[in-house]
Coordinates of C-alpha atoms and ligand atoms in Angstrom, one line a residue:
M10 CA 9.0 -28.6 0.4
P11 CA 5.6 -28.7 -1.2
N12 CA 2.8 -27.2 0.8
P13 CA 0.8 -30.2 2.2
K14 CA -2.4 -28.2 2.2
H15 CA -2.2 -27.7 -1.5
L16 CA -4.7 -30.3 -2.5
T17 CA -7.4 -27.7 -3.0
E18 CA -8.1 -24.9 -5.4
R19 CA -5.5 -22.1 -5.2
I20 CA -5.5 -18.6 -6.8
F21 CA -3.1 -16.0 -8.1
Q22 CA -4.4 -12.8 -9.6
S23 CA -2.8 -9.6 -11.0
P24 CA -3.3 -6.7 -13.4
S25 CA -3.2 -7.5 -17.1
K26 CA -0.2 -5.2 -17.8
Y27 CA 2.4 -3.5 -15.7
I28 CA 4.7 -1.0 -17.3
Q29 CA 7.4 0.9 -15.4
G30 CA 10.2 3.2 -16.5
P31 CA 11.4 6.8 -17.0
N32 CA 9.0 9.1 -18.9
A33 CA 6.4 6.3 -19.3
I34 CA 3.5 8.8 -19.2
K35 CA 4.7 10.2 -22.6
N36 CA 3.7 6.9 -24.1
A37 CA 0.4 6.6 -22.2
A38 CA -1.8 7.1 -25.3
K39 CA -0.2 4.0 -26.8
Y40 CA -0.9 1.8 -23.8
L41 CA -4.4 3.2 -23.1
D42 CA -5.5 2.9 -26.7
A43 CA -7.2 -0.4 -26.2
M44 CA -9.2 0.8 -23.2
G45 CA -11.6 3.4 -24.7
R46 CA -11.7 6.9 -26.0
S47 CA -13.4 8.9 -23.2
P48 CA -11.6 8.5 -19.9
L49 CA -12.6 10.0 -16.6
L50 CA -9.3 11.2 -15.1
A51 CA -9.4 11.1 -11.2
V52 CA -6.7 13.4 -10.0
D53 CA -6.2 16.0 -7.2
D54 CA -5.2 19.6 -8.0
L55 CA -1.6 19.2 -6.9
V56 CA -0.9 16.1 -9.0
Y57 CA -2.8 17.6 -11.9
D58 CA -0.2 20.4 -12.0
I59 CA 2.7 18.0 -11.6
A60 CA 1.8 15.2 -14.0
G61 CA -1.9 15.6 -15.1
K62 CA -1.4 18.4 -17.6
G63 CA 1.2 16.4 -19.5
L64 CA -0.9 13.3 -19.5
V65 CA -4.0 15.2 -20.8
E66 CA -1.9 16.9 -23.5
A67 CA -0.5 13.5 -24.6
L68 CA -4.0 11.9 -24.6
E69 CA -5.8 14.8 -26.4
K70 CA -3.1 14.8 -29.1
A71 CA -4.1 11.1 -29.7
Q72 CA -7.8 12.1 -29.9
F73 CA -8.9 11.0 -26.4
K74 CA -11.8 13.0 -24.9
V75 CA -10.6 13.5 -21.2
T76 CA -13.0 14.5 -18.4
R77 CA -11.2 15.7 -15.4
G78 CA -12.6 14.4 -12.1
R79 CA -11.1 16.6 -9.3
F80 CA -10.3 14.3 -6.4
G81 CA -11.1 15.8 -2.9
G82 CA -8.6 13.7 -0.9
E83 CA -10.4 10.9 0.9
A84 CA -11.2 7.5 -0.4
S85 CA -14.7 7.7 1.0
T86 CA -18.1 6.6 -0.2
Q87 CA -19.2 10.2 -0.7
E88 CA -16.2 11.1 -2.8
I89 CA -16.6 7.9 -4.9
N90 CA -20.3 8.6 -5.6
R91 CA -19.4 12.1 -6.7
L92 CA -16.9 10.7 -9.3
V93 CA -19.4 8.1 -10.4
T94 CA -22.0 10.8 -11.2
L95 CA -19.4 12.7 -13.2
G96 CA -18.4 9.5 -15.1
R97 CA -22.0 8.8 -16.0
E98 CA -22.6 12.4 -17.1
S99 CA -19.5 12.4 -19.3
Q100 CA -20.2 8.8 -20.6
A101 CA -16.7 7.8 -19.6
D102 CA -15.7 4.5 -21.2
F103 CA -12.8 4.0 -18.8
V104 CA -11.3 5.5 -15.7
I105 CA -7.7 6.7 -15.1
A106 CA -6.3 7.1 -11.6
L107 CA -3.4 9.5 -11.4
G108 CA -1.9 10.0 -8.0
G109 CA -1.4 8.2 -4.6
G110 CA -3.1 5.4 -2.8
K111 CA -6.4 7.2 -2.0
V112 CA -7.2 8.4 -5.5
I113 CA -6.3 4.9 -6.8
D114 CA -8.5 3.2 -4.3
S115 CA -11.4 5.6 -5.2
A116 CA -10.9 5.3 -9.0
K117 CA -10.9 1.5 -8.8
N118 CA -14.2 1.6 -7.0
V119 CA -15.7 4.2 -9.5
A120 CA -14.7 2.0 -12.4
D121 CA -16.3 -1.0 -10.8
I122 CA -19.6 0.8 -10.3
L123 CA -19.5 2.2 -13.8
K124 CA -18.5 -1.3 -15.1
V125 CA -15.6 0.1 -17.2
P126 CA -11.9 -0.7 -17.3
V127 CA -9.4 1.2 -15.1
A128 CA -5.8 2.3 -15.7
V129 CA -3.7 3.2 -12.7
L130 CA -0.9 5.7 -13.0
P131 CA 0.7 6.0 -9.5
T132 CA 2.8 9.2 -9.0
T133 CA 4.4 7.9 -5.8
A134 CA 5.6 4.5 -4.8
S135 CA 4.0 4.8 -1.4
T136 CA 1.5 2.0 -1.3
D137 CA 0.7 -1.3 -2.9
A138 CA -2.8 -0.1 -4.0
P139 CA -2.1 0.1 -7.8
C140 CA -2.2 -3.6 -8.7
S141 CA -4.9 -5.1 -6.6
A142 CA -8.6 -5.8 -7.2
L143 CA -9.6 -4.2 -3.9
S144 CA -9.8 -0.8 -2.2
V145 CA -9.5 0.4 1.3
I146 CA -12.5 2.7 2.0
Y147 CA -12.3 5.3 4.8
T148 CA -15.0 7.5 6.4
D149 CA -15.0 11.1 5.5
G150 CA -13.1 11.7 8.8
G151 CA -10.3 9.3 7.7
E152 CA -11.1 6.2 9.8
F153 CA -10.7 2.8 8.3
E154 CA -14.1 1.6 7.2
K155 CA -13.9 -1.5 5.0
Y156 CA -12.2 -3.4 2.2
T157 CA -14.1 -3.4 -1.1
F158 CA -13.5 -6.2 -3.5
Y159 CA -13.8 -6.2 -7.3
D160 CA -14.1 -8.9 -10.0
K161 CA -11.1 -7.7 -11.8
N162 CA -7.7 -6.2 -11.2
P163 CA -6.8 -3.0 -12.9
N164 CA -6.4 -3.5 -16.7
L165 CA -3.2 -1.5 -16.7
V166 CA -0.7 -0.1 -14.2
L167 CA 1.8 2.4 -15.7
V168 CA 4.5 3.8 -13.4
D169 CA 6.5 6.8 -14.7
T170 CA 9.6 6.7 -12.5
S171 CA 10.6 10.2 -13.7
V172 CA 7.5 11.5 -11.9
V173 CA 7.9 9.1 -8.9
V174 CA 11.5 10.2 -8.2
K175 CA 10.3 13.8 -7.9
A176 CA 7.9 12.9 -5.0
P177 CA 9.3 13.5 -1.5
A178 CA 11.4 10.5 -0.3
R179 CA 9.0 10.1 2.6
F180 CA 6.5 8.6 0.1
L181 CA 9.1 6.0 -1.0
A182 CA 9.9 5.2 2.6
A183 CA 6.2 4.7 3.4
G184 CA 6.0 2.3 0.4
I185 CA 8.9 0.4 1.9
G186 CA 7.1 0.2 5.2
D187 CA 4.0 -1.3 3.4
A188 CA 6.2 -3.6 1.2
I189 CA 8.3 -5.0 4.0
A190 CA 5.1 -6.3 5.5
T191 CA 4.3 -8.4 2.4
N192 CA 6.6 -11.3 3.1
I193 CA 6.1 -11.6 6.9
E194 CA 2.3 -11.3 6.6
A195 CA 2.1 -13.8 3.6
R196 CA 4.2 -16.3 5.7
Q197 CA 1.5 -16.2 8.4
A198 CA -1.4 -16.3 6.0
K199 CA 0.0 -19.3 4.1
Y200 CA -2.9 -21.6 5.2
S201 CA -5.6 -19.0 5.0
A202 CA -7.7 -17.8 2.0
N203 CA -6.0 -14.8 0.3
F204 CA -7.9 -11.8 -1.2
G205 CA -8.9 -13.9 -4.1
G206 CA -10.8 -16.2 -1.6
L207 CA -8.7 -19.3 -2.0
L208 CA -5.3 -20.5 -0.7
P209 CA -2.2 -18.9 -2.1
T210 CA 0.0 -20.4 -4.8
D211 CA 3.7 -21.0 -4.4
L212 CA 4.3 -18.0 -6.7
S213 CA 3.1 -15.5 -4.1
E214 CA 5.5 -16.9 -1.6
A215 CA 8.4 -16.3 -4.1
I216 CA 7.2 -12.8 -4.8
G217 CA 7.1 -11.9 -1.0
A218 CA 10.6 -13.3 -0.6
K219 CA 12.0 -11.3 -3.6
C220 CA 10.2 -8.2 -2.4
E221 CA 11.9 -8.4 1.0
E222 CA 15.3 -9.2 -0.6
I223 CA 15.2 -6.1 -2.7
L224 CA 14.2 -3.9 0.2
F225 CA 17.0 -5.1 2.4
K226 CA 19.6 -4.7 -0.4
F227 CA 18.5 -1.5 -2.0
G228 CA 15.9 0.2 0.3
K229 CA 18.2 2.7 2.0
Q230 CA 20.2 3.4 -1.2
A231 CA 17.0 4.1 -3.1
Y232 CA 15.7 6.4 -0.3
E233 CA 18.9 8.5 -0.5
A234 CA 18.7 8.5 -4.4
N235 CA 15.1 9.8 -4.1
K236 CA 16.2 12.6 -1.8
A237 CA 18.7 13.7 -4.6
Q238 CA 16.0 13.0 -7.3
A239 CA 18.4 10.6 -8.9
L240 CA 16.8 7.9 -11.1
T241 CA 19.1 5.0 -10.3
P242 CA 18.8 1.2 -10.8
A243 CA 18.4 0.8 -7.0
F244 CA 15.5 3.4 -7.1
E245 CA 13.8 1.5 -10.0
A246 CA 14.2 -1.8 -8.1
V247 CA 12.6 -0.4 -5.0
V248 CA 9.7 1.2 -6.9
E249 CA 9.0 -2.2 -8.4
A250 CA 9.2 -3.9 -5.0
N251 CA 6.8 -1.3 -3.5
T252 CA 4.3 -1.3 -6.3
L253 CA 4.4 -4.6 -8.3
L254 CA 5.9 -7.2 -5.9
S255 CA 4.2 -5.8 -2.8
G256 CA 0.9 -5.5 -4.7
L257 CA 0.8 -9.0 -6.1
G258 CA 2.4 -10.4 -2.9
F259 CA -0.2 -9.1 -0.5
E260 CA -3.2 -9.7 -2.6
S261 CA -2.4 -13.3 -3.6
G262 CA -0.3 -14.1 -0.5
G263 CA -2.6 -12.6 2.2
L264 CA -2.3 -10.2 5.0
A265 CA -2.0 -10.8 8.8
A266 CA -1.3 -8.8 11.9
A267 CA 0.8 -5.9 10.6
H268 CA -2.1 -4.5 8.4
A269 CA -4.8 -5.3 11.0
I270 CA -2.8 -3.3 13.6
H271 CA -2.5 -0.5 11.0
N272 CA -6.2 -0.5 10.7
G273 CA -6.5 -0.4 14.5
F274 CA -4.3 2.7 14.7
T275 CA -6.8 4.7 12.5
A276 CA -8.7 4.9 15.8
I277 CA -6.1 7.4 17.2
H278 CA -6.9 10.8 15.8
A279 CA -3.4 12.2 16.4
M280 CA -2.0 9.7 13.9
H281 CA -4.2 10.7 10.9
G282 CA -1.3 12.7 9.5
L283 CA 0.8 9.6 9.1
M284 CA 0.9 7.6 5.8
H285 CA -0.4 4.1 5.4
G286 CA 3.1 2.5 5.1
E287 CA 4.3 4.4 8.2
K288 CA 1.6 2.9 10.4
V289 CA 2.2 -0.5 8.7
A290 CA 5.9 -0.3 9.6
F291 CA 5.0 -0.2 13.3
G292 CA 2.5 -3.0 12.6
V293 CA 5.4 -5.1 11.2
V294 CA 7.4 -4.7 14.4
S295 CA 4.2 -5.6 16.4
Q296 CA 3.6 -8.7 14.3
L297 CA 7.2 -9.8 14.8
I298 CA 6.7 -9.5 18.5
L299 CA 3.5 -11.6 18.2
N300 CA 5.5 -14.2 16.3
G301 CA 8.1 -14.4 19.1
A302 CA 10.9 -13.1 16.8
D303 CA 14.3 -13.2 18.4
T304 CA 16.2 -10.0 19.0
A305 CA 18.5 -10.4 16.0
E306 CA 15.6 -10.7 13.7
L307 CA 13.7 -7.8 15.2
D308 CA 16.9 -5.7 15.0
R309 CA 17.2 -6.4 11.2
Y310 CA 13.7 -5.1 10.5
I311 CA 13.9 -2.2 13.0
G312 CA 17.3 -1.2 11.5
L313 CA 16.0 -1.2 8.0
M314 CA 13.0 0.9 8.9
L315 CA 15.0 3.5 10.9
S316 CA 17.5 3.7 8.0
V317 CA 14.6 5.2 5.9
D318 CA 13.2 7.2 8.8
L319 CA 10.1 5.1 9.3
P320 CA 8.5 5.4 12.7
V321 CA 9.0 2.5 15.0
T322 CA 8.3 4.0 18.5
F323 CA 5.3 5.7 20.0
E324 CA 7.3 8.9 20.0
Q325 CA 8.2 8.7 16.3
L326 CA 4.5 7.9 15.6
G327 CA 3.7 11.2 17.2
I328 CA 1.9 9.7 20.2
P329 CA 4.6 9.9 23.0
N330 CA 1.9 10.0 25.7
V331 CA -0.4 7.4 24.4
T332 CA -2.5 5.8 27.1
D333 CA -3.2 2.1 27.8
E334 CA -6.8 2.9 27.2
E335 CA -6.1 4.2 23.7
L336 CA -3.9 1.2 22.9
R337 CA -6.6 -1.1 24.0
A338 CA -8.9 0.6 21.5
V339 CA -6.3 0.0 18.8
A340 CA -6.1 -3.7 19.8
H341 CA -9.9 -3.9 19.9
L342 CA -10.2 -2.5 16.3
S343 CA -7.3 -4.8 15.1
C344 CA -9.2 -7.8 16.3
A345 CA -12.5 -7.0 14.6
P346 CA -14.3 -10.0 13.2
G347 CA -13.0 -10.7 9.6
E348 CA -9.8 -8.8 10.2
T349 CA -6.6 -10.2 8.6
I350 CA -5.1 -10.7 12.1
W351 CA -7.1 -13.9 12.3
N352 CA -4.8 -15.3 9.6
M353 CA -2.0 -15.4 12.2
E354 CA -0.9 -18.8 13.2
T355 CA -0.2 -17.6 16.8
A356 CA -2.8 -17.2 19.5
I357 CA -4.7 -13.9 19.1
N358 CA -6.9 -11.9 21.4
E359 CA -7.2 -8.2 22.3
D360 CA -5.0 -8.6 25.3
I361 CA -2.2 -10.4 23.4
V362 CA -2.3 -7.7 20.7
F363 CA -2.3 -4.8 23.2
N364 CA 0.8 -6.3 24.8
A365 CA 2.5 -6.9 21.4
I366 CA 2.0 -3.2 20.5
K367 CA 3.6 -2.2 23.8
G368 CA 6.3 -4.8 23.2
A369 CA 7.0 -3.4 19.8
N370 CA 7.6 0.1 21.1
A371 CA 9.9 -1.3 23.9
A372 CA 11.9 -3.3 21.3
S373 CA 12.4 -0.3 19.1
V374 CA 13.3 2.0 22.0
S375 CA 15.8 -0.6 23.2
Y376 CA 17.3 -0.8 19.7
I377 CA 17.8 2.9 19.5
K378 CA 19.5 3.0 22.9
R379 CA 21.7 0.0 22.3
T380 CA 22.9 1.1 18.9
G381 CA 23.0 4.8 19.5
F382 CA 21.0 5.2 16.3
K383 CA 20.7 8.8 15.3
K384 CA 18.7 10.2 12.4
E385 CA 21.0 11.4 9.6
Ligands
ZN26 ZN1 -0.7 -1.9 2.6

């Protein structure tokens, strides 16, 4: 059925090019050729050793002048300013992000300030950061600070699955947690402005649905393949779901409660070791509770998340003794003005959200008891 609210301007946005496949980094020079000659490469030391050296070699062979910007680990204003200074000093004409979500979020911001193009080369399929025209900025202490928006999406996203399959399977699972939120959040945000500032198009709805379909069909299989470092069709499909479909889907479809509750959880210090998608996974269960999902539907999502070892209970989140007071602080932060939780079609206030979070834990604990679920 056509969306009856679609008599106004709608928007869909995406990167100009997306390339994914085994050994794609070897061909990076060919794809980056149109972007400039002097890239600033944002990368942390660990990733530099794994994939950075190979990339720099390939680029230097093709006459690129690469300046290495050592990334310190947090997508914070201070870190971004440091990289901007380095980019100015080296007269970088484009920026390359090599690594996970935080280096990608930082590099996109750096490129925006320097007014140069950015190429994103994710080395994990752990977030949907690569494709979007926004970054999540944190304080130096790792607390959620704000979303920053850019005029343009990254010019190029290049995913080398031979590198991604070598990352710990926990990263892929976190990406699944982030990606499984795409469809359920977009469904709630259907009548709200997306991250492009207008209502979503029908395409983003289709992307969210396809993303979810792939995860339910191949998520577990891809997770196991990742553990064995096996580059299989299922693994490729889930990398695409986590990176491209989730990225396009959340940006042009919109977010709702799952991500807002994730942002709320950054208030709890004991959870700072968890990955973005791990907290979003719990946010997904919480949002389903807010939506009044029936037990069969809840079980389907909880079952998928447990099958890839995503945390769905307070205990699994590492906060077995969390207090009501702490959870009320999470609910408070989740309901901040401008948060995506206000895209929900259900009634929202701090008390409702506090109860949904407790209800999510209870539903997951009950699932585990009922099914006798045990970690493999
Ligand atoms: Zn996310």
